[in-house]
Short mmCIF file of C-alpha atoms and ligand atoms in Angstrom, two decimals:
data_model
loop_
_atom_site.label_atom_id
_atom_site.label_comp_id
_atom_site.label_asym_id
_atom_site.label_seq_id
_atom_site.Cartn_x
_atom_site.Cartn_y
_atom_site.Cartn_z
CA MET E 23 202.15 9.49 68.04
CA GLU E 24 203.41 12.94 67.31
CA LEU E 25 206.28 13.39 64.76
CA ASN E 26 208.03 16.73 64.72
CA LEU E 27 210.80 18.18 62.88
CA VAL E 28 213.25 20.37 64.98
CA ARG E 29 216.26 22.23 63.89
CA GLN E 30 218.70 21.17 66.56
CA SER E 31 221.68 19.17 67.19
CA ALA E 32 222.08 15.84 68.88
CA ALA E 33 223.47 17.61 71.84
CA ALA E 34 220.78 20.34 72.18
CA VAL E 35 217.62 18.41 71.44
CA SER E 36 215.72 17.22 74.59
CA ALA E 37 213.77 14.15 74.65
CA ASP E 38 213.76 11.06 76.88
CA ALA E 39 216.34 9.54 74.85
CA VAL E 40 218.16 10.57 71.65
CA ILE E 41 219.45 8.22 68.89
CA VAL E 42 222.87 9.07 67.42
CA PHE E 43 225.00 7.12 64.69
CA GLU E 44 228.42 5.94 64.90
CA ALA E 45 230.10 4.63 61.75
CA GLU E 46 232.19 1.50 61.97
CA GLY E 47 235.56 2.35 63.59
CA GLY E 48 234.21 6.00 64.28
CA LYS E 49 235.18 7.73 67.32
CA SER E 50 232.91 10.53 67.61
CA LEU E 51 231.83 9.97 70.94
CA ALA E 52 235.08 8.53 72.42
CA GLY E 53 235.73 11.74 74.26
CA VAL E 54 232.75 11.55 76.48
CA LEU E 55 232.55 7.82 76.31
CA PRO E 56 236.02 6.33 76.74
CA VAL E 57 235.13 3.28 78.57
CA GLN E 58 232.55 2.13 75.96
CA TYR E 59 234.87 2.81 72.97
CA GLU E 60 237.94 1.43 74.54
CA SER E 61 236.41 -1.79 75.62
CA GLY E 62 234.84 -1.98 71.85
CA GLU E 63 231.30 -2.03 73.32
CA ILE E 64 230.92 0.64 70.79
CA SER E 65 232.37 -0.41 67.75
CA GLY E 66 230.00 1.07 65.06
CA LYS E 67 229.08 -2.33 63.56
CA PHE E 68 225.60 -2.10 61.77
CA ALA E 69 222.56 -2.53 64.25
CA GLU E 70 224.56 -2.44 67.17
CA TYR E 71 222.88 -0.41 69.90
CA THR E 72 224.44 0.88 72.98
CA LEU E 73 222.25 2.89 75.62
CA VAL E 74 224.25 5.24 77.77
CA HIS E 75 223.11 7.45 80.42
CA ASN E 76 223.98 11.18 81.27
CA VAL E 77 226.37 11.90 78.55
CA ALA E 78 228.25 14.89 79.11
CA GLY E 79 227.07 17.68 76.73
CA PHE E 80 223.86 16.08 75.66
CA ALA E 81 220.40 17.63 77.00
CA SER E 82 218.66 14.30 76.82
CA PRO E 83 219.30 11.88 79.68
CA ARG E 84 219.63 8.97 77.16
CA VAL E 85 221.91 8.61 74.19
CA LEU E 86 221.35 5.50 72.21
CA VAL E 87 224.47 5.05 70.00
CA ALA E 88 223.51 3.15 66.76
CA GLY E 89 226.12 1.56 64.77
CA SER E 90 225.83 2.46 61.21
CA GLY E 91 228.56 0.27 59.78
CA LYS E 92 230.57 0.99 56.81
CA PRO E 93 229.69 4.40 55.40
CA GLU E 94 229.75 3.30 51.79
CA ALA E 95 227.34 0.47 52.48
CA LEU E 96 224.93 2.47 54.25
CA ASP E 97 222.01 3.70 51.88
CA SER E 98 218.40 4.93 52.85
CA THR E 99 216.98 1.66 53.21
CA LYS E 100 219.41 0.29 55.77
CA LEU E 101 219.26 3.85 57.48
CA ARG E 102 215.39 3.11 57.82
CA LYS E 103 215.84 -0.17 59.28
CA LEU E 104 218.55 1.09 61.70
CA ILE E 105 216.36 3.88 62.94
CA SER E 106 213.36 1.55 63.13
CA GLY E 107 215.30 -1.02 65.24
CA ALA E 108 216.54 1.64 67.34
CA LEU E 109 213.22 3.15 68.07
CA ARG E 110 211.41 -0.49 68.97
CA THR E 111 214.36 -1.09 71.01
CA LEU E 112 213.82 1.92 72.98
CA LYS E 113 210.05 1.61 73.17
CA SER E 114 210.43 -2.04 74.83
CA LYS E 115 212.23 -0.23 77.50
CA GLY E 116 209.11 2.04 77.99
CA ILE E 117 210.69 5.15 77.07
CA LYS E 118 208.24 7.77 75.96
CA SER E 119 209.72 10.31 73.86
CA VAL E 120 212.64 10.00 71.23
CA ALA E 121 214.62 12.25 69.15
CA VAL E 122 216.51 10.97 65.88
CA ALA E 123 219.49 13.05 65.28
CA VAL E 124 220.62 13.27 61.47
CA HIS E 125 222.44 15.55 59.24
CA ALA E 126 221.41 15.48 55.57
CA ALA E 127 217.92 15.88 53.97
CA ALA E 128 217.87 12.34 52.48
CA ASP E 129 218.35 11.10 56.01
CA VAL E 130 215.49 13.05 57.29
CA GLU E 131 213.16 11.28 54.65
CA ALA E 132 214.32 8.14 55.90
CA ALA E 133 213.98 9.04 59.70
CA ALA E 134 210.66 10.40 59.27
CA GLU E 135 209.23 7.43 57.21
CA ALA E 136 210.87 4.96 60.03
CA GLY E 137 209.55 6.98 62.68
CA VAL E 138 206.11 6.59 61.77
CA VAL E 139 206.35 2.84 60.76
CA ALA E 140 208.36 1.24 63.36
CA LEU E 141 206.14 2.02 66.31
CA TRP E 142 203.01 0.24 64.21
CA GLU E 143 201.68 -2.68 65.94
CA PRO E 144 199.12 -5.49 64.82
CA ASP E 145 197.24 -5.42 68.03
CA LEU E 146 194.32 -3.10 67.07
CA LEU E 147 191.65 -5.72 68.39
CA LYS E 148 193.64 -6.68 71.67
CA THR E 149 191.93 -5.49 74.84
CA THR E 150 194.44 -6.52 77.40
CA GLY E 151 198.25 -7.01 77.67
CA LYS E 152 199.01 -4.42 74.92
CA GLU E 153 201.48 -2.82 77.50
CA PRO E 154 199.87 0.83 76.51
CA GLU E 155 202.55 2.35 79.11
CA LYS E 156 205.32 0.82 76.43
CA ALA E 157 204.30 3.39 73.62
CA ILE E 158 206.54 6.06 72.45
CA GLY E 159 204.26 8.91 72.22
CA ARG E 160 206.74 11.54 70.55
CA VAL E 161 209.32 11.24 68.22
CA LEU E 162 211.41 14.48 67.19
CA ILE E 163 213.61 14.21 63.85
CA ALA E 164 216.46 16.64 64.86
CA VAL E 165 218.66 18.09 62.23
CA GLU E 166 220.79 21.28 62.32
CA SER E 167 220.98 21.58 58.35
CA THR E 168 219.62 24.59 57.08
CA ASP E 169 219.31 23.08 53.73
CA PRO E 170 215.74 23.85 52.49
CA ALA E 171 215.35 20.59 51.00
CA VAL E 172 214.90 19.07 54.50
CA ASP E 173 211.26 20.16 54.98
CA ALA E 174 210.03 18.40 51.99
CA ALA E 175 212.15 15.38 52.69
CA PHE E 176 210.41 15.33 56.27
CA GLU E 177 207.02 15.71 54.73
CA LYS E 178 207.81 13.18 52.13
CA GLY E 179 208.86 10.39 55.00
CA ARG E 180 206.06 11.27 57.12
CA VAL E 181 203.36 10.77 54.12
CA ILE E 182 204.42 7.62 53.08
CA GLY E 183 205.07 6.18 56.37
CA THR E 184 201.51 7.20 57.41
CA ALA E 185 200.13 5.66 54.13
CA LEU E 186 202.03 2.43 55.02
CA ASN E 187 200.26 2.38 58.48
CA THR E 188 196.99 3.04 56.58
CA THR E 189 197.60 -0.18 54.40
CA ARG E 190 198.78 -2.22 57.50
CA ASP E 191 195.76 -1.00 59.30
CA ILE E 192 193.38 -2.21 56.49
CA ALA E 193 195.40 -5.43 55.91
CA VAL E 194 195.66 -6.68 59.51
CA GLU E 195 191.80 -6.58 59.84
CA PRO E 196 190.35 -10.22 60.36
CA PRO E 197 188.49 -11.58 57.56
CA ASN E 198 185.19 -11.44 59.43
CA VAL E 199 185.56 -7.70 59.83
CA LEU E 200 187.20 -6.81 56.43
CA THR E 201 184.80 -8.11 53.94
CA PRO E 202 184.46 -6.63 50.69
CA LEU E 203 181.94 -4.05 51.62
CA ALA E 204 184.29 -3.25 54.68
CA LEU E 205 187.00 -2.77 52.43
CA VAL E 206 184.87 -0.36 50.20
CA ALA E 207 184.18 1.59 53.59
CA ARG E 208 187.86 1.71 54.27
CA ALA E 209 188.62 3.04 50.64
CA ARG E 210 185.75 5.68 50.89
CA ALA E 211 187.07 6.96 54.26
CA VAL E 212 190.65 7.21 52.83
CA ALA E 213 189.49 9.01 49.57
CA ALA E 214 187.42 11.55 51.54
CA ALA E 215 190.17 12.27 54.06
CA ALA E 216 192.57 12.80 50.98
CA GLY E 217 190.23 14.59 48.69
CA LEU E 218 190.28 11.96 45.93
CA GLU E 219 187.28 10.66 43.71
CA ILE E 220 186.01 7.37 44.29
CA ASP E 221 183.50 5.05 42.13
CA VAL E 222 182.37 1.73 43.33
CA LEU E 223 180.72 -1.02 40.92
CA ASP E 224 178.52 -3.17 42.66
CA GLN E 225 177.51 -6.81 41.56
CA ASP E 226 174.58 -5.64 39.52
CA ARG E 227 176.97 -3.26 37.66
CA MET E 228 179.20 -6.03 37.13
CA LYS E 229 176.68 -8.32 35.83
CA GLN E 230 175.41 -5.46 33.23
CA LEU E 231 179.22 -5.09 32.22
CA GLY E 232 179.85 -8.91 31.86
CA MET E 233 182.71 -9.12 34.67
CA GLY E 234 182.20 -13.09 34.57
CA ALA E 235 185.55 -13.89 35.87
CA LEU E 236 185.42 -11.40 39.03
CA LEU E 237 181.75 -12.60 39.69
CA GLY E 238 182.67 -16.44 39.33
CA VAL E 239 185.19 -15.84 42.10
CA ALA E 240 182.54 -14.27 44.37
CA GLN E 241 179.59 -16.32 43.92
CA GLY E 242 180.33 -18.76 46.40
CA SER E 243 180.34 -16.09 49.22
CA ALA E 244 177.46 -14.50 50.98
CA GLU E 245 179.56 -11.40 51.00
CA PRO E 246 179.01 -9.39 47.64
CA PRO E 247 181.97 -8.36 45.70
CA ALA E 248 183.00 -4.88 44.83
CA LEU E 249 185.30 -3.08 42.33
CA ILE E 250 186.79 0.10 43.63
CA ILE E 251 188.03 2.73 41.45
CA ILE E 252 189.87 5.97 42.91
CA ARG E 253 191.14 8.64 40.86
CA TYR E 254 193.84 11.20 41.37
CA ASN E 255 194.60 14.17 38.83
CA PRO E 256 197.11 16.78 39.10
CA ALA E 257 195.74 20.36 39.75
CA SER E 258 196.21 21.34 36.02
CA GLY E 259 193.92 18.29 35.23
CA PRO E 260 194.27 14.78 33.95
CA THR E 261 197.53 14.24 31.70
CA LYS E 262 198.19 12.18 28.47
CA ASP E 263 199.65 9.34 30.61
CA ASN E 264 197.43 7.50 33.40
CA LEU E 265 199.27 5.28 35.77
CA GLY E 266 196.62 2.34 36.74
CA LEU E 267 197.47 0.48 39.81
CA VAL E 268 195.59 -2.55 40.31
CA GLY E 269 195.55 -4.48 43.63
CA LYS E 270 194.06 -7.75 44.22
CA ALA E 271 192.08 -7.72 47.24
CA VAL E 272 190.65 -11.30 48.15
CA THR E 273 189.43 -10.68 51.78
CA PHE E 274 189.82 -14.21 52.37
CA ASP E 275 190.86 -17.08 50.15
CA THR E 276 189.62 -20.41 51.49
CA GLY E 277 190.63 -21.76 47.86
CA GLY E 278 186.86 -22.44 47.07
CA ILE E 279 185.93 -25.72 46.11
CA SER E 280 189.55 -26.62 45.35
CA ILE E 281 190.14 -25.96 49.34
CA LYS E 282 193.12 -25.04 50.93
CA PRO E 283 194.54 -27.16 53.73
CA ALA E 284 193.37 -26.10 57.41
CA ASP E 285 196.98 -25.51 58.51
CA GLY E 286 197.93 -21.92 58.06
CA MET E 287 194.56 -21.01 56.17
CA GLU E 288 194.23 -18.10 58.54
CA LYS E 289 196.90 -16.28 56.72
CA MET E 290 194.58 -16.13 53.68
CA LYS E 291 193.38 -13.09 55.33
CA TYR E 292 196.35 -11.11 54.07
CA ASP E 293 195.06 -12.06 50.41
CA MET E 294 193.97 -8.41 50.20
CA CYS E 295 197.61 -6.74 50.62
CA GLY E 296 197.95 -5.82 47.14
CA GLY E 297 194.65 -3.97 46.93
CA ALA E 298 195.33 -2.28 50.45
CA ALA E 299 198.72 -1.15 49.27
CA VAL E 300 196.74 0.66 46.34
CA ILE E 301 194.54 2.30 48.81
CA GLY E 302 197.45 3.41 50.71
CA ALA E 303 199.48 4.54 47.62
CA MET E 304 196.57 6.69 46.65
CA GLN E 305 196.53 8.44 49.93
CA ALA E 306 200.11 9.19 49.76
CA ILE E 307 199.82 10.35 46.10
CA ALA E 308 197.00 12.80 46.96
CA ALA E 309 199.37 14.33 49.43
CA LEU E 310 202.51 14.44 47.52
CA LYS E 311 201.02 15.45 44.13
CA PRO E 312 202.86 13.92 41.31
CA GLY E 313 202.54 15.34 37.94
CA VAL E 314 200.60 12.38 36.40
CA SER E 315 197.28 11.14 36.53
CA VAL E 316 196.85 7.65 38.78
CA THR E 317 193.90 5.21 38.80
CA GLY E 318 193.50 2.82 41.57
CA VAL E 319 191.51 -0.19 40.74
CA ILE E 320 190.93 -2.67 43.52
CA PRO E 321 188.80 -6.06 42.87
CA ALA E 322 187.45 -7.16 46.12
CA ALA E 323 185.73 -10.71 46.74
CA GLU E 324 185.77 -13.39 49.27
CA ASN E 325 186.73 -16.72 47.82
CA MET E 326 184.41 -19.16 49.57
CA PRO E 327 183.16 -22.99 48.92
CA GLY E 328 179.35 -23.28 49.05
CA SER E 329 176.15 -24.47 47.01
CA LYS E 330 176.45 -21.34 44.85
CA ALA E 331 180.31 -21.40 44.47
CA GLN E 332 182.13 -21.92 41.09
CA ARG E 333 183.23 -25.46 40.11
CA PRO E 334 186.19 -26.69 38.55
CA GLY E 335 185.15 -27.38 34.96
CA ASP E 336 183.13 -24.16 34.87
CA ILE E 337 183.75 -21.75 31.93
CA VAL E 338 183.39 -18.13 32.57
CA THR E 339 183.44 -15.29 30.19
CA SER E 340 185.27 -12.45 31.27
CA LEU E 341 184.98 -8.68 30.61
CA SER E 342 187.58 -8.79 27.80
CA GLY E 343 185.33 -11.39 25.80
CA LYS E 344 187.81 -14.26 26.64
CA THR E 345 186.38 -17.56 27.87
CA ILE E 346 188.12 -19.05 30.95
CA GLU E 347 187.84 -22.80 31.98
CA ILE E 348 188.22 -22.88 35.68
CA LEU E 349 190.41 -25.71 36.58
CA ASN E 350 191.27 -24.89 40.02
CA THR E 351 189.11 -22.37 41.84
CA ASP E 352 191.98 -21.41 44.27
CA ALA E 353 193.84 -19.69 41.24
CA GLU E 354 191.16 -16.93 42.02
CA GLY E 355 193.46 -14.01 42.16
CA ARG E 356 194.22 -14.08 38.38
CA LEU E 357 190.50 -14.28 37.68
CA ILE E 358 189.46 -11.05 39.49
CA LEU E 359 192.48 -9.19 38.23
CA ALA E 360 191.83 -10.28 34.44
CA ASP E 361 188.60 -8.42 34.85
CA ALA E 362 190.11 -5.37 36.94
CA ILE E 363 193.02 -5.16 34.47
CA THR E 364 190.43 -5.18 31.49
CA TYR E 365 188.26 -2.22 33.05
CA ALA E 366 191.62 -0.38 33.94
CA LYS E 367 192.40 -0.14 30.03
CA GLN E 368 188.43 0.71 29.44
CA LEU E 369 188.97 3.53 31.85
CA GLY E 370 191.89 4.80 29.79
CA CYS E 371 195.00 3.73 31.91
CA THR E 372 197.94 3.88 29.73
CA HIS E 373 200.39 2.06 31.86
CA LEU E 374 199.43 -0.54 34.27
CA VAL E 375 201.14 -2.11 37.51
CA ASP E 376 199.08 -4.73 39.39
CA ALA E 377 200.07 -6.23 42.83
CA ALA E 378 198.82 -9.31 44.10
CA THR E 379 199.59 -12.14 46.78
CA LEU E 380 199.37 -14.30 43.68
CA THR E 381 201.07 -17.56 44.24
CA GLY E 382 202.95 -19.74 46.60
CA ALA E 383 205.14 -20.80 43.91
CA ILE E 384 206.81 -17.03 43.98
CA VAL E 385 207.64 -17.75 47.74
CA VAL E 386 209.30 -21.04 46.69
CA ALA E 387 211.35 -19.04 44.01
CA LEU E 388 212.51 -16.16 46.03
CA GLY E 389 211.61 -16.59 49.60
CA HIS E 390 210.81 -13.67 51.62
CA ALA E 391 213.59 -11.41 50.36
CA ALA E 392 211.98 -10.03 47.38
CA SER E 393 208.79 -9.93 45.16
CA GLY E 394 208.75 -11.43 41.82
CA VAL E 395 208.16 -8.95 38.91
CA TYR E 396 207.11 -9.59 35.35
CA THR E 397 206.81 -7.32 32.51
CA ASN E 398 205.72 -7.03 28.71
CA ASN E 399 207.86 -3.97 28.40
CA ASP E 400 211.63 -3.68 29.48
CA ASP E 401 211.71 0.05 29.25
CA PHE E 402 208.87 0.48 31.74
CA LEU E 403 210.17 -2.24 33.74
CA ASP E 404 213.55 -0.27 34.09
CA THR E 405 211.77 2.79 35.33
CA PHE E 406 209.96 0.78 37.65
CA LEU E 407 212.75 -1.06 39.24
CA ALA E 408 214.30 2.50 39.77
CA ALA E 409 211.50 3.39 41.93
CA SER E 410 211.53 0.06 43.89
CA LYS E 411 215.31 1.04 44.67
CA GLN E 412 214.38 4.16 46.02
CA ALA E 413 211.70 2.83 47.94
CA GLY E 414 213.89 0.13 49.43
CA GLU E 415 211.60 -2.58 48.33
CA GLN E 416 213.61 -5.56 46.67
CA MET E 417 212.12 -6.94 43.51
CA TRP E 418 213.46 -9.68 41.22
CA HIS E 419 212.75 -9.82 37.41
CA MET E 420 211.13 -13.18 36.51
CA PRO E 421 210.54 -14.53 32.90
CA LEU E 422 207.50 -14.68 30.72
CA PHE E 423 208.82 -17.40 28.06
CA ASP E 424 206.09 -18.71 25.48
CA GLU E 425 206.25 -22.31 27.26
CA TYR E 426 204.26 -20.65 30.01
CA LEU E 427 201.41 -19.89 27.45
CA GLU E 428 201.67 -23.26 26.14
CA GLN E 429 200.53 -24.64 29.58
CA LEU E 430 197.39 -22.41 29.75
CA LYS E 431 196.18 -23.70 26.21
CA CYS E 432 192.53 -25.00 26.67
CA VAL E 433 190.43 -27.37 24.42
CA TYR E 434 187.04 -25.84 26.08
CA ALA E 435 187.74 -22.40 26.35
CA ASP E 436 190.12 -19.62 25.06
CA ILE E 437 192.40 -20.20 28.18
CA GLN E 438 192.43 -22.00 31.19
CA ASN E 439 193.30 -20.75 34.67
CA ILE E 440 196.11 -23.02 35.92
CA GLY E 441 199.33 -24.61 34.15
CA THR E 442 201.21 -27.70 35.63
CA ARG E 443 202.86 -28.05 38.95
CA TRP E 444 205.95 -26.08 37.66
CA GLY E 445 206.81 -22.49 37.38
CA GLY E 446 203.34 -21.63 39.06
CA ALA E 447 204.48 -17.84 39.56
CA CYS E 448 205.13 -17.65 35.95
CA THR E 449 201.95 -19.26 34.47
CA ALA E 450 200.02 -17.03 36.89
CA ALA E 451 201.67 -13.90 35.38
CA MET E 452 201.36 -15.35 31.99
CA PHE E 453 197.62 -15.34 32.15
CA LEU E 454 197.32 -11.84 33.25
CA LYS E 455 199.66 -10.82 30.30
CA GLU E 456 196.84 -12.41 28.14
CA PHE E 457 194.61 -9.72 29.12
CA VAL E 458 196.95 -6.80 29.28
CA GLY E 459 197.70 -6.72 25.74
CA ASP E 460 200.18 -4.11 24.59
CA THR E 461 199.71 -1.53 27.39
CA PRO E 462 203.21 -1.14 29.07
CA TRP E 463 202.58 -3.48 32.50
CA VAL E 464 204.60 -4.59 35.44
CA HIS E 465 203.23 -7.44 37.55
CA ILE E 466 204.20 -7.81 41.16
CA ASP E 467 203.66 -11.05 42.99
CA CYS E 468 204.07 -9.90 46.77
CA ALA E 469 203.18 -13.14 48.31
CA GLY E 470 206.30 -13.44 50.03
CA THR E 471 206.72 -9.92 50.99
CA ALA E 472 203.33 -8.57 51.72
CA TRP E 473 203.66 -9.77 55.47
CA LEU E 474 206.29 -10.81 57.98
CA ASP E 475 205.55 -14.01 59.62
CA ASP E 476 207.52 -13.33 62.43
CA ALA E 477 208.58 -9.82 63.98
CA LYS E 478 211.87 -8.39 62.95
CA PRO E 479 214.11 -6.16 65.21
CA HIS E 480 212.82 -3.39 62.92
CA MET E 481 209.30 -4.35 62.11
CA ALA E 482 206.29 -5.80 63.87
CA LYS E 483 204.96 -8.96 62.60
CA GLY E 484 202.02 -8.64 59.98
CA PRO E 485 201.41 -6.49 56.84
CA THR E 486 204.41 -4.76 55.69
CA GLY E 487 202.49 -2.44 53.09
CA VAL E 488 204.73 -3.64 50.22
CA PRO E 489 204.73 -2.38 47.38
CA LEU E 490 203.03 0.89 48.34
CA SER E 491 206.26 3.00 48.44
CA THR E 492 207.33 1.75 45.07
CA PHE E 493 203.80 2.88 43.59
CA VAL E 494 204.27 6.10 45.27
CA HIS E 495 208.15 6.66 43.93
CA LEU E 496 207.05 5.49 40.41
CA ALA E 497 204.19 8.31 40.26
CA LEU E 498 206.49 10.96 41.61
CA ASN E 499 209.42 10.22 39.11
CA TRP E 500 207.06 10.37 36.13
CA LYS E 501 208.31 12.17 33.12
N1 BES H 24 196.30 -16.28 47.65
C1 BES H 24 197.18 -17.61 46.99
C2 BES H 24 198.64 -17.43 46.99
C3 BES H 24 199.43 -17.40 48.25
C4 BES H 24 199.87 -18.57 48.77
C5 BES H 24 199.80 -16.20 48.88
C6 BES H 24 200.52 -18.58 49.84
C7 BES H 24 200.44 -16.27 50.03
C8 BES H 24 200.97 -17.43 50.48
C9 BES H 24 196.65 -17.76 45.66
O1 BES H 24 195.11 -17.47 45.50
C10 BES H 24 196.66 -19.03 45.40
O2 BES H 24 195.83 -20.01 46.00
N2 BES H 24 197.48 -19.66 44.79
C11 BES H 24 197.55 -21.01 44.25
C12 BES H 24 197.47 -21.07 42.83
C13 BES H 24 197.51 -22.77 42.14
C14 BES H 24 196.11 -23.07 42.44
C15 BES H 24 197.72 -22.79 40.94
C16 BES H 24 198.95 -21.56 44.82
O3 BES H 24 199.75 -20.64 44.73
O4 BES H 24 199.03 -22.56 45.33
MN1 MN H 25 193.71 -19.01 46.02
ZN1 ZN H 26 194.22 -15.94 46.63
#
């Protein structure tokens, strides 16, 4: 798909269809579309789409009037959804080229991102029934404004959209294809194309270093684990601050010996979405060049039962030196993250954000509306949440009360890997906190937000790319 910026008005731009916006109660096209306006067919209500043909004064043969609702309620997130929904509507009609007519630079960013993200489909491996004839090949972002900020806004939206699709392409791959070593290959390809440094620790190196928590999770699988490190530094060299992005990449989570029920287990191919979001974020960061050093750390493993698998009752020694009693092998994400977090600190990260499809409990708490976030540093959380708002990724601050740590107290080892039935997302976060120490840290539990179970008007079923855009905005905002 081609995405281009053109300095043209909605009327002048030429495509199979042009998307224009109408605010609630607005009358901007009432002169040329009297029937639609007088009948109330076009009311400007949010996400109302009206396709009209051969409108006087428009070079394009079709105009899709997209209701943008109340102007004061329209932010960049809603605009992105609105444009994405419009593009998917036109795609379903077999339209091949679309122009999106916007006015301000901020809208150009939203339009460019939507232009890339909206048309992604999870059908990489379908060989029939793809309806390739129903694919938009060209999206034009049309803007008349001569504001010099327009070019940078277009580029930022395009880069973030493209990175989101990289993450989704990786995340959607089935678990027989996307093994930990296949993930390494994807990460290497992204790093090479972006000009980023990449290091990969293999199983032997992890043994030498003493990553017992990560190795314990991987030992039941025939697929060896890997720890991927991707580095970005500004052109002027490494900075004093080094932002560590740590992403859980369990390429398939059967639960291990504490095996999961069969129903819905296939969704555990998405248990690497945190890691895939870090890889995509590094791709975007390399292109947008923030002024802070960023280090991506991705522990990759497959959680399988088997004769070599870790058992409930096993005690492992983590890289930090802390011993962990494994009470449930399905609480594996926190184990691989414990070693990855310790390693990120050893690499010199001064701030840490981790993303993980960590618990079913966060989905019970927040549904699919928001990721749960936890912190040991409220100032860093404020900075982080500001970035999440710009990204349009909804996040909700969850607590780390001392009571959760009580639940992890263990007689046989320093800590145990699960608490009681209740507050499971909080005990998981508390477990991570024990390995983070004093480094400013935010943990994102994106188990409810990293993928869509069913297609939405603005987005295909499958991985969403969350929280990639928050990562990128956090780095770009760095002071
Ligand atoms: N990957 C799962 C969490 C998950 C569940 C993500 C549902 C998305 C949807 C994680 O490894 C896990 O199995 N967590 C357990 C923890 C429990 C054993 C303490 C859970 O949430 O049930
Ligand atoms: Mn699990
Ligand atoms: Zn898991």
